[in-house]
Coordinates of C-alpha atoms in Angstrom, one line a residue:
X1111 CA 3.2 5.4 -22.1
X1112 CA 2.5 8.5 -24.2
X1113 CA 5.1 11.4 -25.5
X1114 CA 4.3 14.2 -27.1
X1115 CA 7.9 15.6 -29.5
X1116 CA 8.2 18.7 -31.0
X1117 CA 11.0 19.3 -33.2
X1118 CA 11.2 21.5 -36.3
X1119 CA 13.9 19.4 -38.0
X1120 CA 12.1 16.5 -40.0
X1121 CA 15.3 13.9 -39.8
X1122 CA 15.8 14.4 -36.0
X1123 CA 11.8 14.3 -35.3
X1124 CA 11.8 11.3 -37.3
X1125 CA 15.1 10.1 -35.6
X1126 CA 14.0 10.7 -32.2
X1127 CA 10.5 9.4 -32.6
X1128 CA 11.9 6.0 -33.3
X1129 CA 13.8 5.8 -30.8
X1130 CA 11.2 6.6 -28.1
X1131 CA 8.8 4.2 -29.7
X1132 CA 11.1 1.9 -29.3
X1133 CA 11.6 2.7 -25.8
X1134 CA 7.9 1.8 -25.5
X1135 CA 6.5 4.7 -26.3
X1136 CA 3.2 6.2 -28.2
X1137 CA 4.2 9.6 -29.6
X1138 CA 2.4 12.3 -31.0
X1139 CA 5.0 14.2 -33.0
X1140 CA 4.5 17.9 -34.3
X1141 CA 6.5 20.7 -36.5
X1142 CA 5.8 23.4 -34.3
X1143 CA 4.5 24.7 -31.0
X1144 CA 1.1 26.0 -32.3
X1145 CA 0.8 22.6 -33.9
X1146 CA 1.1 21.0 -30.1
X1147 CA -0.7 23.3 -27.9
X1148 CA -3.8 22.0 -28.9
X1149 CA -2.7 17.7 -27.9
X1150 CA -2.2 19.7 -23.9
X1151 CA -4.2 18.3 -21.3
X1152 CA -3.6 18.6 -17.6
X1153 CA -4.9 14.8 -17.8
X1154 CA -2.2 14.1 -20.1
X1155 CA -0.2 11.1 -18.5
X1156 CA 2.7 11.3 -20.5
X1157 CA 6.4 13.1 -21.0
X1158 CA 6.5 16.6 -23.1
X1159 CA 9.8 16.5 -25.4
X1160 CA 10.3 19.9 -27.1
X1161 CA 13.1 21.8 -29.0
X1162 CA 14.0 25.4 -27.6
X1163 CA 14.6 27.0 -30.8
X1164 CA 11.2 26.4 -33.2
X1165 CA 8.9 28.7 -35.7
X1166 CA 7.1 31.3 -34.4
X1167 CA 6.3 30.4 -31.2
X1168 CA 9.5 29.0 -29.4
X1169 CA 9.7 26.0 -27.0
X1170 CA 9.9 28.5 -24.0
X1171 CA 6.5 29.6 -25.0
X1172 CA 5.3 26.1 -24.6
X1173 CA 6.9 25.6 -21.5
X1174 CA 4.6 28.6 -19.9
X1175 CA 1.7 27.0 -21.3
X1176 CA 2.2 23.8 -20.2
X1177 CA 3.6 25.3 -16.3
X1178 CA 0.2 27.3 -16.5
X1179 CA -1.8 24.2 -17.8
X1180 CA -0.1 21.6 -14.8
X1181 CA 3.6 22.7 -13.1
X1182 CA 4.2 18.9 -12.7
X1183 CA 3.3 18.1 -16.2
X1184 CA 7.4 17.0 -17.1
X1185 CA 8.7 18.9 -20.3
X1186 CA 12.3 18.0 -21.4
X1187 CA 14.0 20.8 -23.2
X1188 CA 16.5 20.0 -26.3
X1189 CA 18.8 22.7 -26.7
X1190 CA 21.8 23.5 -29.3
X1191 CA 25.5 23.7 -28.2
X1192 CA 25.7 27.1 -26.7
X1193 CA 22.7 27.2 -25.1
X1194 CA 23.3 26.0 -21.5
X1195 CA 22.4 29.3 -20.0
X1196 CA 19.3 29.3 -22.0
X1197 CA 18.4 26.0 -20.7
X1198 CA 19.2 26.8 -16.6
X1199 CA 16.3 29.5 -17.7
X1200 CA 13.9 26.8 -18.6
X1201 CA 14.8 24.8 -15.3
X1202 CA 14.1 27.8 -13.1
X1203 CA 11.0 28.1 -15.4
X1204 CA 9.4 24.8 -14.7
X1205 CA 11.5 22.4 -17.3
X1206 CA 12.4 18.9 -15.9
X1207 CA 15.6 18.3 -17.7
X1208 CA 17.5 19.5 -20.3
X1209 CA 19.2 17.7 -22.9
X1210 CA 22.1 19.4 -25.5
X1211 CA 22.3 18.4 -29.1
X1212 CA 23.7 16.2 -30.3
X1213 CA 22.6 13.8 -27.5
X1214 CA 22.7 9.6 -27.4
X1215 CA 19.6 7.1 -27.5
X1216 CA 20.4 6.1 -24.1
X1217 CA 20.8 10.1 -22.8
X1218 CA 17.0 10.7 -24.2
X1219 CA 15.7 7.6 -22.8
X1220 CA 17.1 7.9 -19.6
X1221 CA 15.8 11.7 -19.0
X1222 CA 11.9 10.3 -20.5
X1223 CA 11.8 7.5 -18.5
X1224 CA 12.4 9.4 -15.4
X1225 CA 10.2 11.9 -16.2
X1226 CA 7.4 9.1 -17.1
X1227 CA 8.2 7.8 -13.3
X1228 CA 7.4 11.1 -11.9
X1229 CA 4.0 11.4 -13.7
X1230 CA 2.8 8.7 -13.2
X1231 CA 3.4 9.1 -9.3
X1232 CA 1.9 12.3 -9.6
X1233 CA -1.1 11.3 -10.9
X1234 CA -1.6 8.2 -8.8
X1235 CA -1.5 10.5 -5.8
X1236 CA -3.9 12.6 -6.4
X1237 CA -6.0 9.8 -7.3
X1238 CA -5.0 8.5 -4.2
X1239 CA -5.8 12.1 -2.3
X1240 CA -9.1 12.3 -4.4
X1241 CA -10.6 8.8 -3.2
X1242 CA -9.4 9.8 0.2
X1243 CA -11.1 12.5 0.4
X1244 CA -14.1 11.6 -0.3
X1245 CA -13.9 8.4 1.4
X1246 CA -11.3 8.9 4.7
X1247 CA -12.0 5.9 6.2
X1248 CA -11.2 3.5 3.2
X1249 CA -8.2 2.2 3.1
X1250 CA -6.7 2.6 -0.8
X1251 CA -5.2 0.0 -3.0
X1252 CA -2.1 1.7 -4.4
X1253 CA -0.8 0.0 -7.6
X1254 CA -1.1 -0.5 -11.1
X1255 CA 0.2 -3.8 -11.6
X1256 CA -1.6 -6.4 -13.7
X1257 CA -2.0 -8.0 -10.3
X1258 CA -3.5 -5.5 -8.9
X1259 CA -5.5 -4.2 -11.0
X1260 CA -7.1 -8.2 -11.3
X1261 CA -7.3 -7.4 -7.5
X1262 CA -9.3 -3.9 -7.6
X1263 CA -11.7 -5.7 -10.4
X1264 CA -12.0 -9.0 -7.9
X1265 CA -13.2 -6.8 -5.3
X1266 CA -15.9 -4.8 -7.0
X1267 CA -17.0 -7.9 -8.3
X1268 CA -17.1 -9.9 -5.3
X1269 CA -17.9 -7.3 -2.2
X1270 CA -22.0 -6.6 -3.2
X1271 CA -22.1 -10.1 -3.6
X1272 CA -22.7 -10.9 0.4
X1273 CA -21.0 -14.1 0.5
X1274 CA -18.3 -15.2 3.1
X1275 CA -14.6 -14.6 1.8
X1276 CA -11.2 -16.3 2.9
X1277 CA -8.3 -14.3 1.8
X1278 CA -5.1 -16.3 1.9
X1279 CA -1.3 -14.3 1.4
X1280 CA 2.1 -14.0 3.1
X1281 CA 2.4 -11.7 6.1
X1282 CA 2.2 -7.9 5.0
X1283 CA 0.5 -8.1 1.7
X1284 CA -2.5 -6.3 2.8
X1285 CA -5.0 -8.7 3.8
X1286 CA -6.3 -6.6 6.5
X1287 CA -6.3 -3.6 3.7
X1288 CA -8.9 -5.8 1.3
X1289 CA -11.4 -6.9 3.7
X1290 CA -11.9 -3.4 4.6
X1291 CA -12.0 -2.3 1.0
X1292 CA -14.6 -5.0 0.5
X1293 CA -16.7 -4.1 3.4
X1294 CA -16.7 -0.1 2.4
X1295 CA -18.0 -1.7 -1.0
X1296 CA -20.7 -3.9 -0.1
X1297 CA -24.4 -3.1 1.1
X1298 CA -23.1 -3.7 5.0
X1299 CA -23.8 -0.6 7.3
X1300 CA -23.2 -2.8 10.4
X1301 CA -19.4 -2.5 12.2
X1302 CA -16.4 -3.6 10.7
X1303 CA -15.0 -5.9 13.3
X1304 CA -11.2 -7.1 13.1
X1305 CA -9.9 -10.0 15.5
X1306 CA -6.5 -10.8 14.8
X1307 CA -6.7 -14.9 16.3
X1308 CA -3.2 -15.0 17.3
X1309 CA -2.9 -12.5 19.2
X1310 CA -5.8 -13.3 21.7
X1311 CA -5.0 -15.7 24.5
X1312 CA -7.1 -19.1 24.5
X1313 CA -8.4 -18.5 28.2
X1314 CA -10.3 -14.8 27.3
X1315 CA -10.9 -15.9 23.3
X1316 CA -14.3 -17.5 24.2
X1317 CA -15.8 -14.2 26.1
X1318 CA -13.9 -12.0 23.3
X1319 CA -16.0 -13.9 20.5
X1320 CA -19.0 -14.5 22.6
X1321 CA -19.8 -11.9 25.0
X1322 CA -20.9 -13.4 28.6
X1323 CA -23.8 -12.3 30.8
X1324 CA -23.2 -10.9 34.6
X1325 CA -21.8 -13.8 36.8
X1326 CA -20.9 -16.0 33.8
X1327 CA -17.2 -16.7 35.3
X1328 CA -15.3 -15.1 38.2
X1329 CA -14.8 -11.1 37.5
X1330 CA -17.9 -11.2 35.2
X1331 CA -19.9 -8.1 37.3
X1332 CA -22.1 -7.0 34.2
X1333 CA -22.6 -8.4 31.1
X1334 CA -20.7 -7.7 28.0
X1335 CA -21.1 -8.0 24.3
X1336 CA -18.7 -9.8 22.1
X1337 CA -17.6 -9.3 18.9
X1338 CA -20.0 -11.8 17.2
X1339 CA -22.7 -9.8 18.2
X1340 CA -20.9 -6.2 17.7
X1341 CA -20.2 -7.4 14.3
X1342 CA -24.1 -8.5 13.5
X1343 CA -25.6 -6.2 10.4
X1344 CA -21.4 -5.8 9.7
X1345 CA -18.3 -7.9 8.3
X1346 CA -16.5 -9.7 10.7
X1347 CA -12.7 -10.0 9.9
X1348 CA -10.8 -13.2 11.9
X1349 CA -7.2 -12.8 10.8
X1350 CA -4.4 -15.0 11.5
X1351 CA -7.3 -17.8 11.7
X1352 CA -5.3 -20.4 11.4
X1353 CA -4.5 -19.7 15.6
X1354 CA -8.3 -20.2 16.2
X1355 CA -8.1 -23.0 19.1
X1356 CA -10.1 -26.4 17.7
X1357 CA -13.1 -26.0 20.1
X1358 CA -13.8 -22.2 19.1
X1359 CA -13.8 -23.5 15.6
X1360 CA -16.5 -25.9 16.3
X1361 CA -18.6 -23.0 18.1
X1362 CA -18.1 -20.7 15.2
X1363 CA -19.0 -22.9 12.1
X1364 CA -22.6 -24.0 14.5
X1365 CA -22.9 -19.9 14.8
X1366 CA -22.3 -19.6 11.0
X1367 CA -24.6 -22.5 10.2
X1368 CA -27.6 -21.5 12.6
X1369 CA -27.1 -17.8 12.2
X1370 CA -27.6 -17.1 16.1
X1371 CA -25.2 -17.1 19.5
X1372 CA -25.9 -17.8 22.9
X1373 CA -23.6 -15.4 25.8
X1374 CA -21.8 -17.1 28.3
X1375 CA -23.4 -18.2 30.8
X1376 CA -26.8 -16.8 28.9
X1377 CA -29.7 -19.2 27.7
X1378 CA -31.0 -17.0 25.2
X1379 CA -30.7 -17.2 21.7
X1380 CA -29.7 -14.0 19.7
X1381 CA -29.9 -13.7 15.9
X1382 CA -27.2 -12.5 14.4
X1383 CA -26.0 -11.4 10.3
X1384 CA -22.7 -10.6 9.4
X1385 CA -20.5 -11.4 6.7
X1386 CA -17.1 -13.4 8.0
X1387 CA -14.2 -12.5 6.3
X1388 CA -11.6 -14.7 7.2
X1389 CA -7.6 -14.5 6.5
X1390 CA -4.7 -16.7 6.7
X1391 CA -0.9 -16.9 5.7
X1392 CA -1.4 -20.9 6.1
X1393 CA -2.4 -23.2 3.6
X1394 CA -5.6 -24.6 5.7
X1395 CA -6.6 -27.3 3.7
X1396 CA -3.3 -28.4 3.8
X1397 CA -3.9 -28.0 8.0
X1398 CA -7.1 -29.6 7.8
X1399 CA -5.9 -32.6 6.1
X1400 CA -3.1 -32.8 9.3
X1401 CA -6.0 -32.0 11.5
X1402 CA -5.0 -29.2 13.0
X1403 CA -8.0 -26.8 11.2
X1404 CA -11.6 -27.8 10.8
X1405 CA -12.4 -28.7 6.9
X1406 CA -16.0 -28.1 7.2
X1407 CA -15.4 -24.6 8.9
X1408 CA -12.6 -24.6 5.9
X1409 CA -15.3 -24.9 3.0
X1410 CA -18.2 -22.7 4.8
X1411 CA -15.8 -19.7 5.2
X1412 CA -14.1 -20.3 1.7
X1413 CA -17.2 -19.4 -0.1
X1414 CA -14.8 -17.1 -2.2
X1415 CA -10.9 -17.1 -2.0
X1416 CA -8.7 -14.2 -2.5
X1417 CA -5.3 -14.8 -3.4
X1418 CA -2.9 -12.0 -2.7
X1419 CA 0.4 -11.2 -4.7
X1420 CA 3.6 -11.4 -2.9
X1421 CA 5.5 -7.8 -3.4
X1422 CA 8.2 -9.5 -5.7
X1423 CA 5.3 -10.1 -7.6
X1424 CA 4.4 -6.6 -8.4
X1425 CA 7.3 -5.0 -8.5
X1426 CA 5.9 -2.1 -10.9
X1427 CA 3.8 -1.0 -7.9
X1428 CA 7.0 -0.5 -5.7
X1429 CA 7.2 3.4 -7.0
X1430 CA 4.1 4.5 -6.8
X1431 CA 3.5 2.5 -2.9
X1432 CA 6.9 4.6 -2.2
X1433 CA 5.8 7.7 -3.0
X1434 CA 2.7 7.0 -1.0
X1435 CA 4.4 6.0 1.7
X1436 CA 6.8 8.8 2.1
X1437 CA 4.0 11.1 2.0
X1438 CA 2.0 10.0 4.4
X1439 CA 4.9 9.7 6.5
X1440 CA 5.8 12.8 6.0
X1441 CA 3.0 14.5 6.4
X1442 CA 1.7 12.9 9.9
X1443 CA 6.2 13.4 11.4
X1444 CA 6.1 16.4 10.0
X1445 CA 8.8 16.3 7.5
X1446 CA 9.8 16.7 4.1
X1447 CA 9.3 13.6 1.9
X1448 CA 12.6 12.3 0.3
X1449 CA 13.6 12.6 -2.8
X1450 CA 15.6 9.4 -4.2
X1451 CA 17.0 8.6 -7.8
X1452 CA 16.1 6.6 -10.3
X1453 CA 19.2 4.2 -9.5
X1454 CA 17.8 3.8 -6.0
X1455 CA 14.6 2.8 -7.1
X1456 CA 15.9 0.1 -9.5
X1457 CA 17.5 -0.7 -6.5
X1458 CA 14.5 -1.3 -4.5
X1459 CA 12.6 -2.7 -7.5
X1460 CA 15.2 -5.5 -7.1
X1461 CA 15.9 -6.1 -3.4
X1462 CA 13.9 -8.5 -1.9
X1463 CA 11.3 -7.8 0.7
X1464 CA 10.3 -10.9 2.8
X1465 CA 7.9 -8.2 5.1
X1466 CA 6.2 -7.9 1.8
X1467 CA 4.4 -4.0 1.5
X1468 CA 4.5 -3.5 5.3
X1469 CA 8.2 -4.0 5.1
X1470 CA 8.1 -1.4 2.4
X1471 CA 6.1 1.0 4.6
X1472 CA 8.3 0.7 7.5
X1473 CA 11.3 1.1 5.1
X1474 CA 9.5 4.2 3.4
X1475 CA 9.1 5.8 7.7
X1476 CA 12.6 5.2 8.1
X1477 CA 13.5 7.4 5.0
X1478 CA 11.4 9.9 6.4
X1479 CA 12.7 9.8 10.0
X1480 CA 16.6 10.1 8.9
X1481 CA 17.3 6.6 10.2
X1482 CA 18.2 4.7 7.1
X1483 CA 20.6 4.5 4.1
X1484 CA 18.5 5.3 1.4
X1485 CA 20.5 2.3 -0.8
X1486 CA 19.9 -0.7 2.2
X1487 CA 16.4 -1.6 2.5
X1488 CA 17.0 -5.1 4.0
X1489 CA 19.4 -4.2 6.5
X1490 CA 18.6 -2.7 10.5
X1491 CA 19.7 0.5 10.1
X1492 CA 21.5 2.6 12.8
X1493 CA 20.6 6.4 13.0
X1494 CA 22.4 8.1 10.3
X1495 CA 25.7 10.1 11.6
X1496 CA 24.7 13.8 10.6
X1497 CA 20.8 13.3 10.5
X1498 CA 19.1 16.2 11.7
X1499 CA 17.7 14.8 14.7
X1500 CA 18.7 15.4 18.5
X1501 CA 19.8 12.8 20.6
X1502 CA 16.4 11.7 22.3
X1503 CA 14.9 11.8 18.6
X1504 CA 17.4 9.6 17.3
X1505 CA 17.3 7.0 20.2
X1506 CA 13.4 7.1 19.9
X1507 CA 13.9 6.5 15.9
X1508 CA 16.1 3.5 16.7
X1509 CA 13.8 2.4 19.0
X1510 CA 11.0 2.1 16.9
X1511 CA 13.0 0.8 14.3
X1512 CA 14.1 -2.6 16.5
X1513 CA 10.2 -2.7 17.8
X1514 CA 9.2 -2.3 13.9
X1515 CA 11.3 -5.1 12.8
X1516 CA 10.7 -7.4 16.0
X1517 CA 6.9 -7.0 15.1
X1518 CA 7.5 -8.0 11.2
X1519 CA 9.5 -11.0 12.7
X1520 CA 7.0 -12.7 14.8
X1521 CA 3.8 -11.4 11.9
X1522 CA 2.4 -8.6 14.5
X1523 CA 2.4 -10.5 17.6
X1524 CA 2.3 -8.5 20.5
X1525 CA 2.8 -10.6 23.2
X1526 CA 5.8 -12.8 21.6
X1527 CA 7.5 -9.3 20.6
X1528 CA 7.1 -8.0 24.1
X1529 CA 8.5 -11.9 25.5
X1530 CA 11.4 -11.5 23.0
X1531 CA 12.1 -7.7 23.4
X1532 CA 11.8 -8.6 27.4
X1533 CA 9.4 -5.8 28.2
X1534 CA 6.1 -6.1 29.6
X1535 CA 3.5 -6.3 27.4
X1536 CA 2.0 -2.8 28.9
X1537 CA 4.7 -1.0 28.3
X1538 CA 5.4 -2.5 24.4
X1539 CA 1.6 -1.4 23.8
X1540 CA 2.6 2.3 25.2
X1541 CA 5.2 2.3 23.0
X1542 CA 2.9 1.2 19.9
X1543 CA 1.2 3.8 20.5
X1544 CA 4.1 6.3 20.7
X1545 CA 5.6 5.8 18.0
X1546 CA 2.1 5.4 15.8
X1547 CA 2.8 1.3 15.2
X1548 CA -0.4 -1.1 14.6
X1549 CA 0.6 -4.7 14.6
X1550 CA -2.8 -5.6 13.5
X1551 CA -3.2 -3.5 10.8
X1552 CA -1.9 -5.7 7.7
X1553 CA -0.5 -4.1 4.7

């Protein structure tokens, strides 16, 4: 964390540069405002402490150079007793806070640290909006945490490399998220090809996997391909593999051994290459052990293992992943994106999140939608008395928060969410798609 302070008074620059590097801080202290203009970059990831009242050029002046260099670079005023209207100016001019002498170690900190929250969201979104851009379809790790960023340098290493990955973490950590980041990376052109294994019934999983030929079983009238084959030249992604049924896990590892596939009710062979990405929120050794998981299909698909942090154990990440969030929210509802303080996000720092960064997301919605007190993350939410909604908004909004929440409880499940919500599964999938919820997407 960097600061740049410029105060003309060598005791209180001294004084004040302590206590931000004590705070944590790297500052760059200067005399004057000529003396700082040339340390301005619109790169410049840090917090902009300045005096109102300098030499020659005053901190005003700064603050239009700085406004014209980046608005949302943050620049805290200091201003004397007396000078409160002076410093509503610099507000309406682009300041971020003000702060009147003399002012406390704990009123500086407070007003930097803030402002070091807000740029560094800023300028992880438009990294964010920069990678999207000029790669829509790839899904973005947001964070900074040491974590992740052990994660974003596991992945480059590891996705050219061609070999078959299991990635192992708790529902809603993003498992989904990597193996697509990984298959964007490597040399693959072929499909990306998800099957989430719980969620498909044991009686079709066979023809899913497989494909048949015409007449292979009753209702077979033309032949189909299956997602083995759709996946071949690709990355094939078996989530939730764990739920594979034993005698599919016998056919798969002979595929993955032999590198070809038969149809049912077909006799000929067909070659096929793709890269199996496999992910699980079980321990399977532990399940092949008890017998209930294959270990040699257990050691051919765990070539390479990715192990993905829980979201209490990146807690840094929570601010940016909100303000990411909230945008995107906003942006596909329609909405403004929420502001919130910095006491709410210690608040969220703290709370637990058992639904891990897809709990987050669903949380962040909510904020956007109206539906949730911004201070009770873990709690089911009516709709807000006031919100701006109208009445068949707001029973739509609580609607999709109880199918949201269902989904989390039973990891993305359609078919037990639809038994336990008593709908027909038909009409939970229409509402999916209503209300823009993908159970098989994994954050």
């Amino acid at each position: 964390m960097q600061a740049i302070l410029v105060e003309d008074e060598a005791p209180l620059r001294l004084a004040t540069t302590q206590t931000l590097e004590l705070g944590g801080f790297t500052v760059h202290a200067y005399a004057s405002a000529e003396q700082a203009q040339g340390a301005l970059d619109a790169a410049f990831d840090g917090v902009i402490v300045s005096d109102v009242r300098l030499p020659g050029r005053s901190g005003l002046d700064l603050l239009a150079q700085v406004v014209a260099l980046d608005a949302e670079l943050p620049m805290i005023m200091v201003t004397g007793h007396g000078d409160v209207a002076m410093a509503v100016g610099a507000m309406r001019a682009g300041a971020y806070d003000f702060i009147e002498k003399p002012f406390g170690a704990e009123r500086l900190m407070d007003a930097v640290r803030r402002a070091q929250e807000r740029r560094t969201l800023v300028l992880e979104n438009r990294r964010l909006k920069t990678a999207w851009a000029l790669h829509p379809d790839t899904p973005q790790l947001v964070g900074r945490s040491d974590a992740i960023e052990r994660l974003k340098v596991l992945v480059r290493n590891i996705a050219p490399a061609g070999v078959d990955i299991l990635i192992h973490g708790q529902t809603g950590t993003g498992k989904e998220v990597v193996a697509r980041l990984i298959h964007a990376a490597s040399a693959r052109k072929g499909n990306f090809v998800a099957i989430n294994c719980g969620a498909l019934p044991e009686s079709v999983f066979e023809s899913e996997m497989f494909g048949h030929e015409a007449g292979a079983f009753t209702g077979a009238h033309k032949r189909r391909i299956g997602k083995l084959e759709y996946a071949n030249g690709g990355t094939l992604f078996l989530d939730e593999i764990e739920s594979m049924p034993m005698a599919l896990q016998v056919k798969l590892l002979r595929v993955l051994q032999e590198r070809q596939l038969e149809r049912l009710g077909g006799n000929e062979a067909i070659a096929v290459n793709f890269r199996i990405i496999a992910a699980s929120k079980a321990d399977l050794l532990e399940l092949s052990k008890e017998g209930r998981f294959r270990e040699d299909l257990y050691y051919r698909i765990g070539v390479a293992t990715i192990d993905l942090p829980r979201l209490n154990e990146r807690r840094d990440d929570i601010a940016l992943l909100m303000a990411h969030f909230t945008q995107d929210a906003a942006q596909r509802y329609g909405r403004a994106a929420p502001q919130w303080s910095s006491e709410q996000m210690r608040q969220w720092q703290a709370a637990e999140w058992p639904g891990n960064v897809r709990e987050l997301r669903n949380f962040a919605e909510r904020l956007v939608l109206g539906i949730v007190a911004t201070a009770a993350p873990a709690s089911v939410a009516a709709p807000l008395a006031g919100a701006a909604l109208s009445l068949p908004q707001q029973l739509d909004a609580y609607e999709r928060e109880l199918i949201s929440r269902k989904l989390d409880a039973v990891d993305g499940n359609v078919a037990t969410a639809a038994d336990q919500l008593g709908v027909p599964r038909k009409t939970l999938y229409d509402k999916l798609k209503k209300y823009q919820l993908a159970p098989g997407r994994k954050m």
